[in-house]
Amino acid sequence: MQELGQLRAVPVAGLDRVRALLQPSPAVKELTVPQLAVTAVGADRPGIVAAVARVLHDRGGNLEDSAMTILGGHFAIVLLVDTDDTPEILQDALATATAELGLEVSVTPVSGQRSTAEATHLLSVYGTDKPGIVAGVTDAIARVGANITDLETQVIGEDDTPVYAMVIELVSDDSAALETELGAACERLGVDHTLRTIDAETY
């Protein structure tokens, strides 16, 4: 079986990642420049990132945060951009520049707050692949008021014995309660987990 540490190279994108980027967390600060969230999905092919980045550069936009990954043969991008463009203007510019690449582009405004919270815990979950693992584990996290800052998943192992692995970074001020809820949830789901605190030397 592959080491779980290798999973960190495979981020989750799509709607879950969008929500994570746009959801205010316990520590926030006001934005001084308008920000737009740019999402783009299309068949994986060379030149996608270059085309999007060129539009942002040419229009004077500044890329603040980004997440990009390949999911099921499709390349997905989520970006937060500082720009004076309206969502409509930037979306039209991106759609025109990427038309030949077949991207589906969406641009929406972001609220006037951004997260400054840093993860305090790293959770690893692994076991036989089955429906409900993400729902069960994240529900346990929510019950103790913890906030997820990053979530990554991958199915590893052989085709006849798939193993589901998930790595979550989260913010919590109650390790004991978090461990209790996670332990009960993972036992019900029939999966294993490890929870450890993150310090300045973790990475």
mmCIF file of C-alpha atoms in Angstrom:
data_model
loop_
_atom_site.group_PDB
_atom_site.id
_atom_site.type_symbol
_atom_site.label_atom_id
_atom_site.label_comp_id
_atom_site.label_asym_id
_atom_site.label_seq_id
_atom_site.Cartn_x
_atom_site.Cartn_y
_atom_site.Cartn_z
ATOM 1 C CA MET A 1 0.000 0.000 0.000
ATOM 2 C CA GLN A 2 1.234 3.498 -0.824
ATOM 3 C CA GLU A 3 2.185 5.767 2.037
ATOM 4 C CA LEU A 4 -0.585 8.172 3.018
ATOM 5 C CA GLY A 5 1.919 11.008 2.903
ATOM 6 C CA GLN A 6 1.941 10.729 -0.867
ATOM 7 C CA LEU A 7 -1.726 11.698 -0.951
ATOM 8 C CA ARG A 8 -0.972 15.307 -0.148
ATOM 9 C CA ALA A 9 0.000 15.792 -3.810
ATOM 10 C CA VAL A 10 -3.604 15.134 -4.875
ATOM 11 C CA PRO A 11 -5.828 18.028 -3.713
ATOM 12 C CA VAL A 12 -9.612 17.997 -3.903
ATOM 13 C CA ALA A 13 -11.078 20.661 -6.141
ATOM 14 C CA GLY A 14 -14.608 21.459 -7.305
ATOM 15 C CA LEU A 15 -17.438 22.741 -5.158
ATOM 16 C CA ASP A 16 -15.997 21.546 -1.845
ATOM 17 C CA ARG A 17 -12.762 23.410 -2.497
ATOM 18 C CA VAL A 18 -14.673 26.514 -3.619
ATOM 19 C CA ARG A 19 -16.674 26.522 -0.380
ATOM 20 C CA ALA A 20 -13.516 26.075 1.661
ATOM 21 C CA LEU A 21 -11.883 29.048 -0.025
ATOM 22 C CA LEU A 22 -14.901 31.330 0.252
ATOM 23 C CA GLN A 23 -16.177 30.371 3.710
ATOM 24 C CA PRO A 24 -15.144 32.869 6.424
ATOM 25 C CA SER A 25 -13.387 31.139 9.334
ATOM 26 C CA PRO A 26 -13.010 32.227 12.978
ATOM 27 C CA ALA A 27 -10.101 34.552 12.143
ATOM 28 C CA VAL A 28 -10.803 36.957 9.271
ATOM 29 C CA LYS A 29 -9.653 40.291 7.961
ATOM 30 C CA GLU A 30 -11.219 42.865 5.673
ATOM 31 C CA LEU A 31 -10.225 42.904 2.009
ATOM 32 C CA THR A 32 -8.863 46.195 0.701
ATOM 33 C CA VAL A 33 -9.156 45.238 -2.990
ATOM 34 C CA PRO A 34 -12.222 43.647 -4.609
ATOM 35 C CA GLN A 35 -11.788 39.914 -5.149
ATOM 36 C CA LEU A 36 -13.381 37.531 -7.605
ATOM 37 C CA ALA A 37 -13.561 33.748 -7.464
ATOM 38 C CA VAL A 38 -12.723 32.121 -10.790
ATOM 39 C CA THR A 39 -13.602 28.475 -11.420
ATOM 40 C CA ALA A 40 -12.826 26.625 -14.639
ATOM 41 C CA VAL A 41 -13.301 22.978 -15.607
ATOM 42 C CA GLY A 42 -12.438 21.211 -18.855
ATOM 43 C CA ALA A 43 -10.814 18.190 -20.430
ATOM 44 C CA ASP A 44 -7.173 17.969 -19.362
ATOM 45 C CA ARG A 45 -4.799 19.319 -22.002
ATOM 46 C CA PRO A 46 -1.631 21.448 -22.200
ATOM 47 C CA GLY A 47 -1.953 25.225 -22.029
ATOM 48 C CA ILE A 48 -4.935 25.668 -19.714
ATOM 49 C CA VAL A 49 -3.084 27.302 -16.826
ATOM 50 C CA ALA A 50 -1.011 29.457 -19.176
ATOM 51 C CA ALA A 51 -4.118 30.755 -20.974
ATOM 52 C CA VAL A 52 -5.910 31.676 -17.750
ATOM 53 C CA ALA A 53 -2.813 33.231 -16.179
ATOM 54 C CA ARG A 54 -2.142 35.332 -19.278
ATOM 55 C CA VAL A 55 -5.637 36.872 -19.148
ATOM 56 C CA LEU A 56 -5.237 37.737 -15.470
ATOM 57 C CA HIS A 57 -1.811 39.282 -16.078
ATOM 58 C CA ASP A 58 -2.892 41.281 -19.126
ATOM 59 C CA ARG A 59 -5.871 42.702 -17.208
ATOM 60 C CA GLY A 60 -3.781 43.690 -14.199
ATOM 61 C CA GLY A 61 -5.246 41.060 -11.903
ATOM 62 C CA ASN A 62 -3.294 39.666 -8.964
ATOM 63 C CA LEU A 63 -3.636 35.966 -8.152
ATOM 64 C CA GLU A 64 -4.066 35.544 -4.371
ATOM 65 C CA ASP A 65 -5.015 31.888 -3.792
ATOM 66 C CA SER A 66 -5.333 28.933 -6.134
ATOM 67 C CA ALA A 67 -6.140 25.235 -6.295
ATOM 68 C CA MET A 68 -5.708 23.121 -9.416
ATOM 69 C CA THR A 69 -6.073 19.387 -9.933
ATOM 70 C CA ILE A 70 -7.038 16.618 -12.353
ATOM 71 C CA LEU A 71 -10.285 14.831 -11.467
ATOM 72 C CA GLY A 72 -11.423 11.941 -13.615
ATOM 73 C CA GLY A 73 -9.609 13.232 -16.689
ATOM 74 C CA HIS A 74 -10.849 16.802 -16.212
ATOM 75 C CA PHE A 75 -8.682 19.700 -15.121
ATOM 76 C CA ALA A 76 -10.268 21.894 -12.450
ATOM 77 C CA ILE A 77 -9.119 25.346 -11.325
ATOM 78 C CA VAL A 78 -10.244 27.516 -8.435
ATOM 79 C CA LEU A 79 -8.695 30.981 -8.118
ATOM 80 C CA LEU A 80 -9.111 34.053 -5.928
ATOM 81 C CA VAL A 81 -8.118 37.162 -7.848
ATOM 82 C CA ASP A 82 -7.603 40.787 -6.822
ATOM 83 C CA THR A 83 -8.978 42.835 -9.703
ATOM 84 C CA ASP A 84 -10.914 45.971 -10.596
ATOM 85 C CA ASP A 85 -12.829 44.042 -13.299
ATOM 86 C CA THR A 86 -16.475 43.211 -12.827
ATOM 87 C CA PRO A 87 -17.344 39.492 -12.808
ATOM 88 C CA GLU A 88 -18.993 39.836 -16.213
ATOM 89 C CA ILE A 89 -15.993 41.525 -17.847
ATOM 90 C CA LEU A 90 -13.470 39.032 -16.482
ATOM 91 C CA GLN A 91 -15.631 36.033 -17.363
ATOM 92 C CA ASP A 92 -16.038 37.254 -20.944
ATOM 93 C CA ALA A 93 -12.274 37.782 -21.256
ATOM 94 C CA LEU A 94 -11.485 34.312 -19.890
ATOM 95 C CA ALA A 95 -14.164 32.620 -22.008
ATOM 96 C CA THR A 96 -12.816 34.232 -25.170
ATOM 97 C CA ALA A 97 -9.196 33.336 -24.408
ATOM 98 C CA THR A 98 -9.966 29.705 -23.532
ATOM 99 C CA ALA A 99 -12.676 28.971 -26.108
ATOM 100 C CA GLU A 100 -10.470 26.573 -28.073
ATOM 101 C CA LEU A 101 -9.607 24.707 -24.856
ATOM 102 C CA GLY A 102 -13.250 23.959 -24.119
ATOM 103 C CA LEU A 103 -13.257 25.345 -20.593
ATOM 104 C CA GLU A 104 -16.420 26.052 -18.637
ATOM 105 C CA VAL A 105 -15.611 29.297 -16.805
ATOM 106 C CA SER A 106 -17.487 30.984 -13.969
ATOM 107 C CA VAL A 107 -16.602 34.210 -12.130
ATOM 108 C CA THR A 108 -18.337 35.376 -8.950
ATOM 109 C CA PRO A 109 -17.643 38.125 -6.385
ATOM 110 C CA VAL A 110 -16.228 37.198 -2.976
ATOM 111 C CA SER A 111 -17.413 38.616 0.334
ATOM 112 C CA GLY A 112 -15.294 41.273 2.045
ATOM 113 C CA GLN A 113 -13.561 38.896 4.448
ATOM 114 C CA ARG A 114 -10.809 36.321 4.074
ATOM 115 C CA SER A 115 -9.551 33.675 6.446
ATOM 116 C CA THR A 116 -6.354 34.121 8.437
ATOM 117 C CA ALA A 117 -6.823 30.977 10.550
ATOM 118 C CA GLU A 118 -4.138 28.280 10.403
ATOM 119 C CA ALA A 119 -4.823 24.579 10.817
ATOM 120 C CA THR A 120 -4.195 23.155 14.289
ATOM 121 C CA HIS A 121 -4.774 19.453 13.565
ATOM 122 C CA LEU A 122 -4.051 16.938 10.800
ATOM 123 C CA LEU A 123 -6.470 14.026 10.434
ATOM 124 C CA SER A 124 -5.852 10.900 8.343
ATOM 125 C CA VAL A 125 -8.676 8.433 7.654
ATOM 126 C CA TYR A 126 -8.265 5.161 5.773
ATOM 127 C CA GLY A 127 -10.241 1.971 5.214
ATOM 128 C CA THR A 128 -12.264 -0.046 2.732
ATOM 129 C CA ASP A 129 -13.874 2.224 0.149
ATOM 130 C CA LYS A 130 -17.601 2.663 0.824
ATOM 131 C CA PRO A 131 -20.259 5.394 0.598
ATOM 132 C CA GLY A 132 -20.615 7.775 3.534
ATOM 133 C CA ILE A 133 -17.036 8.132 4.773
ATOM 134 C CA VAL A 134 -16.707 11.838 3.995
ATOM 135 C CA ALA A 135 -20.205 12.589 5.313
ATOM 136 C CA GLY A 136 -19.657 10.695 8.542
ATOM 137 C CA VAL A 137 -16.223 12.097 9.329
ATOM 138 C CA THR A 138 -17.032 15.704 8.469
ATOM 139 C CA ASP A 139 -20.243 15.516 10.495
ATOM 140 C CA ALA A 140 -18.185 14.481 13.534
ATOM 141 C CA ILE A 141 -15.866 17.434 12.952
ATOM 142 C CA ALA A 142 -18.808 19.826 12.689
ATOM 143 C CA ARG A 143 -20.383 18.554 15.916
ATOM 144 C CA VAL A 144 -17.441 19.847 17.972
ATOM 145 C CA GLY A 145 -17.365 23.192 16.151
ATOM 146 C CA ALA A 146 -14.112 22.514 14.312
ATOM 147 C CA ASN A 147 -13.444 24.172 10.946
ATOM 148 C CA ILE A 148 -12.005 22.298 7.944
ATOM 149 C CA THR A 149 -9.340 24.262 6.071
ATOM 150 C CA ASP A 150 -8.270 21.583 3.562
ATOM 151 C CA LEU A 151 -9.535 18.136 2.553
ATOM 152 C CA GLU A 152 -7.910 15.641 0.188
ATOM 153 C CA THR A 153 -9.060 12.176 -0.833
ATOM 154 C CA GLN A 154 -7.841 9.306 -2.974
ATOM 155 C CA VAL A 155 -8.703 5.684 -3.605
ATOM 156 C CA ILE A 156 -5.531 3.581 -3.484
ATOM 157 C CA GLY A 157 -4.652 -0.125 -3.561
ATOM 158 C CA GLU A 158 -5.634 -2.782 -6.099
ATOM 159 C CA ASP A 159 -8.852 -2.702 -8.133
ATOM 160 C CA ASP A 160 -10.261 -5.696 -6.272
ATOM 161 C CA THR A 161 -9.325 -4.287 -2.833
ATOM 162 C CA PRO A 162 -9.694 -0.494 -3.031
ATOM 163 C CA VAL A 163 -8.700 1.513 0.033
ATOM 164 C CA TYR A 164 -10.169 4.954 0.646
ATOM 165 C CA ALA A 165 -7.808 7.501 2.164
ATOM 166 C CA MET A 166 -8.603 11.024 3.304
ATOM 167 C CA VAL A 167 -6.370 13.745 4.775
ATOM 168 C CA ILE A 168 -7.978 16.751 6.489
ATOM 169 C CA GLU A 169 -6.447 19.897 7.940
ATOM 170 C CA LEU A 170 -8.703 21.585 10.480
ATOM 171 C CA VAL A 171 -8.916 24.172 13.241
ATOM 172 C CA SER A 172 -10.074 23.060 16.693
ATOM 173 C CA ASP A 173 -9.522 24.251 20.247
ATOM 174 C CA ASP A 174 -10.721 21.003 21.863
ATOM 175 C CA SER A 175 -8.547 18.023 20.918
ATOM 176 C CA ALA A 176 -10.195 15.685 23.433
ATOM 177 C CA ALA A 177 -13.741 16.295 22.197
ATOM 178 C CA LEU A 178 -12.596 16.059 18.596
ATOM 179 C CA GLU A 179 -10.877 12.716 19.189
ATOM 180 C CA THR A 180 -13.960 11.351 20.970
ATOM 181 C CA GLU A 181 -16.323 12.280 18.137
ATOM 182 C CA LEU A 182 -13.946 11.040 15.448
ATOM 183 C CA GLY A 183 -13.327 7.772 17.245
ATOM 184 C CA ALA A 184 -17.038 7.028 17.485
ATOM 185 C CA ALA A 185 -17.699 8.029 13.869
ATOM 186 C CA CYS A 186 -14.816 6.013 12.445
ATOM 187 C CA GLU A 187 -15.827 2.957 14.455
ATOM 188 C CA ARG A 188 -19.340 3.167 13.005
ATOM 189 C CA LEU A 189 -17.897 3.551 9.508
ATOM 190 C CA GLY A 190 -15.394 0.718 9.947
ATOM 191 C CA VAL A 191 -12.368 2.865 9.097
ATOM 192 C CA ASP A 192 -9.156 3.754 10.928
ATOM 193 C CA HIS A 193 -7.956 7.254 11.750
ATOM 194 C CA THR A 194 -5.052 9.166 13.230
ATOM 195 C CA LEU A 195 -5.277 12.709 14.624
ATOM 196 C CA ARG A 196 -2.273 14.822 15.503
ATOM 197 C CA THR A 197 -1.620 18.452 16.259
ATOM 198 C CA ILE A 198 0.239 20.661 13.805
ATOM 199 C CA ASP A 199 3.181 22.707 15.039
ATOM 200 C CA ALA A 200 5.461 25.172 13.289
ATOM 201 C CA GLU A 201 7.840 22.375 12.244
ATOM 202 C CA THR A 202 5.212 20.048 10.749
ATOM 203 C CA TYR A 203 6.017 21.213 7.219
#
